[in-house]
Coordinates of C-alpha atoms and ligand atoms in Angstrom, one line a residue:
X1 CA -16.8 -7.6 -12.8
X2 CA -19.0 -5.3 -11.0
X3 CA -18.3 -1.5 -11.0
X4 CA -20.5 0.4 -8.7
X5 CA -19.9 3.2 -10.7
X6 CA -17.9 5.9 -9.6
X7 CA -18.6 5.7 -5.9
X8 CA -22.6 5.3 -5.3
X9 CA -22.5 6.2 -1.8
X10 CA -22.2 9.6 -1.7
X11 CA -22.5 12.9 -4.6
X12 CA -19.7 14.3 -6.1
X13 CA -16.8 11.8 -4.4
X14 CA -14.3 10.5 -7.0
X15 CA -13.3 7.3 -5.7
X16 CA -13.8 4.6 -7.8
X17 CA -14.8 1.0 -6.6
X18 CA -14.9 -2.3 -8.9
X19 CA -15.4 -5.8 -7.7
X20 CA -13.5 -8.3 -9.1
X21 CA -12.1 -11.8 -8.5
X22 CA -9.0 -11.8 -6.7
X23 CA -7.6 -13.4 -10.0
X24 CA -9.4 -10.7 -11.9
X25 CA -8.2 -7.6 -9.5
X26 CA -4.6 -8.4 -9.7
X27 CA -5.2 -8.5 -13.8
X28 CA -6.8 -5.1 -13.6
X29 CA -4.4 -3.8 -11.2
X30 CA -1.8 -4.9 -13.0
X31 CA -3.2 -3.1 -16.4
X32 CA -2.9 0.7 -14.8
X33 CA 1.0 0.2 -13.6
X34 CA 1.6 -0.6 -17.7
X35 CA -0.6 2.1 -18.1
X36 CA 1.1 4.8 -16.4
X37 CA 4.8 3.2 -17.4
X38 CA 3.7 3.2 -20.6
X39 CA 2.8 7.3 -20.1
X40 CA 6.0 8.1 -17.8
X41 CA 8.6 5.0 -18.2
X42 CA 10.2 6.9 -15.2
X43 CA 7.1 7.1 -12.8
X44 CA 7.0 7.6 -9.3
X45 CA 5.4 4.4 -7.4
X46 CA 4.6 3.7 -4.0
X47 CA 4.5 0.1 -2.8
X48 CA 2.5 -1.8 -0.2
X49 CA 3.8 -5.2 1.8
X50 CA 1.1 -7.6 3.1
X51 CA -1.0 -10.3 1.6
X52 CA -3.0 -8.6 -0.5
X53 CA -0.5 -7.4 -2.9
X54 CA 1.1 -10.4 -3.4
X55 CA -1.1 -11.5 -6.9
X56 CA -0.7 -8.4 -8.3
X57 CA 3.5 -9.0 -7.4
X58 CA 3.2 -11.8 -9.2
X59 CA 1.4 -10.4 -12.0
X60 CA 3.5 -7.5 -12.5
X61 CA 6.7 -9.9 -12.7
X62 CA 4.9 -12.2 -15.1
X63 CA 4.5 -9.3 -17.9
X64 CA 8.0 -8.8 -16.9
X65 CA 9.2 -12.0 -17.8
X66 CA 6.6 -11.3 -20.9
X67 CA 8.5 -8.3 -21.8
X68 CA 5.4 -6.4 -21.5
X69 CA 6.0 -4.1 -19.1
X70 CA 9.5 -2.5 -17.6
X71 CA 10.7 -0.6 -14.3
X72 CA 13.9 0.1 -15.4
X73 CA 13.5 3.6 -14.9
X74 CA 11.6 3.2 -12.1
X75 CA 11.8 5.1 -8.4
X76 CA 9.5 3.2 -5.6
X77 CA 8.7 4.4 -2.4
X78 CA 7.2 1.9 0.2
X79 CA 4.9 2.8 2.9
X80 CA 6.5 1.3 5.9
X81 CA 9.3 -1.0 8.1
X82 CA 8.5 -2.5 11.5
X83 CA 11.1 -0.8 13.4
X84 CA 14.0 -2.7 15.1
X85 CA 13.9 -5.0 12.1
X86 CA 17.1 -4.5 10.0
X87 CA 16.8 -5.0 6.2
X88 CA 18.1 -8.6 5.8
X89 CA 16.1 -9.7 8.7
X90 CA 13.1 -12.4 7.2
X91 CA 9.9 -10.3 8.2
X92 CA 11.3 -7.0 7.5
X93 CA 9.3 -5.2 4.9
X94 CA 12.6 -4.8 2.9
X95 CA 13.1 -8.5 2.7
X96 CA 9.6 -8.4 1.9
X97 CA 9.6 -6.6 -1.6
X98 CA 12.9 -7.8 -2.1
X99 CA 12.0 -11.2 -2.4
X100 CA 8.4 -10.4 -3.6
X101 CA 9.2 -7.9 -6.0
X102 CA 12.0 -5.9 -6.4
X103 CA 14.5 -9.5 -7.6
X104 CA 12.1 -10.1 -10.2
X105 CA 11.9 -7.3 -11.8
X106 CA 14.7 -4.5 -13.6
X107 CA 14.2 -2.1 -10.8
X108 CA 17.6 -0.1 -9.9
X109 CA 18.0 -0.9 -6.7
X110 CA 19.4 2.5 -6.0
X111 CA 15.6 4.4 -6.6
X112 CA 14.2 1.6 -3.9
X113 CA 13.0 3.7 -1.0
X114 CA 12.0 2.3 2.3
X115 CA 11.5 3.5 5.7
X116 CA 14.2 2.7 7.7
X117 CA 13.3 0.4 10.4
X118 CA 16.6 1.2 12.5
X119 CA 16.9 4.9 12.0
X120 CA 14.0 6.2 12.7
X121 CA 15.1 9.5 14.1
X122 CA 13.2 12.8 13.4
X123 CA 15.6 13.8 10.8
X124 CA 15.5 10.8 9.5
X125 CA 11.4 10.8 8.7
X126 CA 11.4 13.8 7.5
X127 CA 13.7 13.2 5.0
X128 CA 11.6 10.0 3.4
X129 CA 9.0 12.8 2.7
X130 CA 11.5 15.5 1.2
X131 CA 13.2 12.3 -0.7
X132 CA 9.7 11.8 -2.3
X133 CA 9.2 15.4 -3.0
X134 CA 12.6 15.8 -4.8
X135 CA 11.6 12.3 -7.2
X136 CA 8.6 14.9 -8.2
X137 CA 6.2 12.9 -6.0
X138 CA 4.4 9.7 -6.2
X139 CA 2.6 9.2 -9.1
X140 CA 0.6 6.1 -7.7
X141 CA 0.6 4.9 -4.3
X142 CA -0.9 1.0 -3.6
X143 CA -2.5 1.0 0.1
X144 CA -4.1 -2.5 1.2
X145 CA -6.0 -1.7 4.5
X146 CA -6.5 -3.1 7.8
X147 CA -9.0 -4.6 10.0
X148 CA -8.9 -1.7 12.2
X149 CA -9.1 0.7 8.6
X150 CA -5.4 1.7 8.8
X151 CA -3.5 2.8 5.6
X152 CA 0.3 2.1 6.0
X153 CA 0.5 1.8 9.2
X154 CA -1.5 4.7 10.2
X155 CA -3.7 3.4 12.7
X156 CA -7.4 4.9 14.4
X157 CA -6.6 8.5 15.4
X158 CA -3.3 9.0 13.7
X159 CA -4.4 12.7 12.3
X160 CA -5.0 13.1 8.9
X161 CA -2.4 15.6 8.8
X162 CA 0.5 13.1 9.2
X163 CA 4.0 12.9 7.9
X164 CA 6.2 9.9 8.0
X165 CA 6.2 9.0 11.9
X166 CA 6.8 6.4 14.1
X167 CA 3.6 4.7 15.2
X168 CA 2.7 2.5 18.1
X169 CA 1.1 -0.5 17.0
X170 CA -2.1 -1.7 18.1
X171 CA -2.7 -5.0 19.9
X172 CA -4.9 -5.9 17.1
X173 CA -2.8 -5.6 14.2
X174 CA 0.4 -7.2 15.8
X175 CA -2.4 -10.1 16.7
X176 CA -3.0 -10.2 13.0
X177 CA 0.3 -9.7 11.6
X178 CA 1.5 -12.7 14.5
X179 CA 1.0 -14.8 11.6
X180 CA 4.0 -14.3 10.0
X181 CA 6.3 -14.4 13.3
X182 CA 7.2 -17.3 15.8
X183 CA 5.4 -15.6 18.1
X184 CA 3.4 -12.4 18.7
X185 CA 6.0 -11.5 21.7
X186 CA 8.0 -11.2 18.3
X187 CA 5.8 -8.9 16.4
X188 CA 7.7 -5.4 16.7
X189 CA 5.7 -2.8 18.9
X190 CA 6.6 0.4 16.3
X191 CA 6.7 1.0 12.8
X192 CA 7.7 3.7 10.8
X193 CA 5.3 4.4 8.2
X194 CA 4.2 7.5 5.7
X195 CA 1.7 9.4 6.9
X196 CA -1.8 10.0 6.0
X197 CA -1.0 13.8 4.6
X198 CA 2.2 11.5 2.4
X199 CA 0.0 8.8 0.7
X200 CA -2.9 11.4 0.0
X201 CA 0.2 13.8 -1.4
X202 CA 0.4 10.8 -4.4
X203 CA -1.4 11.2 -7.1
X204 CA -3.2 8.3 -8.0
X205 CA -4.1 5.9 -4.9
X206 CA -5.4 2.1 -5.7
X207 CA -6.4 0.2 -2.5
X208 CA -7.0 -3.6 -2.5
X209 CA -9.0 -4.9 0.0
X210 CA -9.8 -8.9 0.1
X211 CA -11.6 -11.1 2.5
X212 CA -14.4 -10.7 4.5
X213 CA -12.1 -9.9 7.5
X214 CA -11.9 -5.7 5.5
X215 CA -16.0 -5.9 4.8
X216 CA -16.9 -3.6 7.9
X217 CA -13.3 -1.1 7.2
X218 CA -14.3 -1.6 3.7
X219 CA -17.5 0.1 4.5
X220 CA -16.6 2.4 6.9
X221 CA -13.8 3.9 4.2
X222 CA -16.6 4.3 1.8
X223 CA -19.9 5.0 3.0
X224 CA -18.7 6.1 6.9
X225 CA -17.9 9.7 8.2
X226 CA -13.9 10.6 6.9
X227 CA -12.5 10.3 9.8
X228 CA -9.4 9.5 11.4
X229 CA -11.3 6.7 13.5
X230 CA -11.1 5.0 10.1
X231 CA -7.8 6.3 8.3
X232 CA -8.8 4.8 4.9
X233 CA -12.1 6.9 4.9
X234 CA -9.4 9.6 3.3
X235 CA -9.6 8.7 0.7
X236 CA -13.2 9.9 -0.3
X237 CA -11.3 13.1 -0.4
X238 CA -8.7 12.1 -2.8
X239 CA -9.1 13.1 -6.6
X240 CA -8.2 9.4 -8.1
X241 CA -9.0 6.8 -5.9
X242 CA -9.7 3.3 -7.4
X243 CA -11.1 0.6 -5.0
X244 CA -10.8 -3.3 -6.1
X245 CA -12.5 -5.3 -3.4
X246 CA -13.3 -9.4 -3.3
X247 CA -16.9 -9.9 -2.8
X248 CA -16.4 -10.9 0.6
X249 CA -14.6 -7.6 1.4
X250 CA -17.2 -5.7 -0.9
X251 CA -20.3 -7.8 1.3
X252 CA -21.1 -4.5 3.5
X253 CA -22.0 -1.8 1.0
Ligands
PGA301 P1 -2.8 -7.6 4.5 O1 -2.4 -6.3 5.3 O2 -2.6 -7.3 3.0 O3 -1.8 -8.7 5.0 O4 -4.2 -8.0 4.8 C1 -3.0 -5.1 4.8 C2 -2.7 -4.0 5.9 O5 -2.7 -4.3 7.1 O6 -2.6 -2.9 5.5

């Protein structure tokens, strides 16, 4: 394990950034949610879908199983839904932690919060953020990051300002998230998603980034401009950040 020590690229920035194996992040990772249960059995968490979370997922359940770590008291709060995708359907991001997650472990299903991918009305949005601020907030939020240096699904430009919204999604990331679909004429077009101001709101954020496919976002969230061109970069501005990064996603700085 590398750390970098607490952020080398710039004075007085708090984010913290430690390279580890994959193997060796989800380990570490997995250390600060017993950690913080361990603190506040009833803690606040905000969840991430993707590939980059799913060692951790699987990490977390093992000390589970181990009896070393409990979410019975639990409240969770994703990031995002594609929208048009109801809940059962294979790709939603329900589905997603469902079958990832939320089975395996003693979470009450009734404190699982996720955007809703069919109601996506204004009244609707807004209420995902006061839901959060009546569970006393999010007391860590996991982010993995994109390509393009998106956070949830906040993509370039979304201001830094942000509530939960409905976002258009760009070619790119529907062209990277075709993977998981038939076809990308399948990939949905929107999501809803928390917004920038939301997932800075929490108060502890932990961003994973693998693969050399993050290196340049990777770099550009911590040694670039913050800047709504790169929606992670936020997070130089956020008083607990912790970085893990691959070497190959670390191979920039
Ligand atoms: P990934 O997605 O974990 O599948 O790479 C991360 C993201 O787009 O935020």
């Amino acid at each position: 394990m590398i750390a970098l020590s607490d952020n080398d690229a710039k004075d007085g920035l708090n984010m913290k950034v430690i390279v580890d194996t994959p193997e060796g992040i989800a380990k570490q990772a997995a250390a600060i949610y017993q950690e913080i249960l361990k603190d506040k059995p009833n803690a606040v968490l905000g969840f991430a879908t993707g590939s980059t979370p799913l060692d951790l997922y699987a990490q977390l359940i093992k000390l589970y199983e181990a009896g070393e770590i409990s979410f019975k008291d639990v409240t969770t709060f994703n990031l995002d839904e594609y929208v048009g995708l109801e809940p059962t359907h294979d790709q939603s991001y329900r589905y997603f932690m469902d079958t990832n997650l939320f089975t395996h472990i003693d979470l009450d299903p009734a404190r699982v919060h996720i955007p809703s991918g069919i109601d996506t009305d204004a009244a609707t949005l807004a209420a995902y953020d006061e839901a959060i601020a009546e569970a006393g907030g999010i007391d860590m939020q996991l982010l993995g990051i994109g390509c393009n240096g998106h956070i949830g699904f906040n993509e370039p430009g979304t201001p830094l300002e942000s509530l939960t919204h409905v976002v258009e999604l760009t070619q790119n990331t529907r062209e990277v998230n075709a993977r998981f679909f038939d076809s990308l004429d399948d990939v949905p077009t929107h999501a809803a998603t928390m917004g920038i101001k939301t997932v800075m709101n929490a108060r502890k954020l932990l961003l994973i980034a693998l693969g050399e496919s993050k290196a340049e976002a990777v770099y550009q969230t911590i040694k670039g401009p913050v800047s709504s061109a790169c929606p992670a970069s936020v997070l130089q501005l956020h008083p607990d950040a912790v970085v893990f990064l691959d070497e190959a996603a670390a191979s920039k700085l």
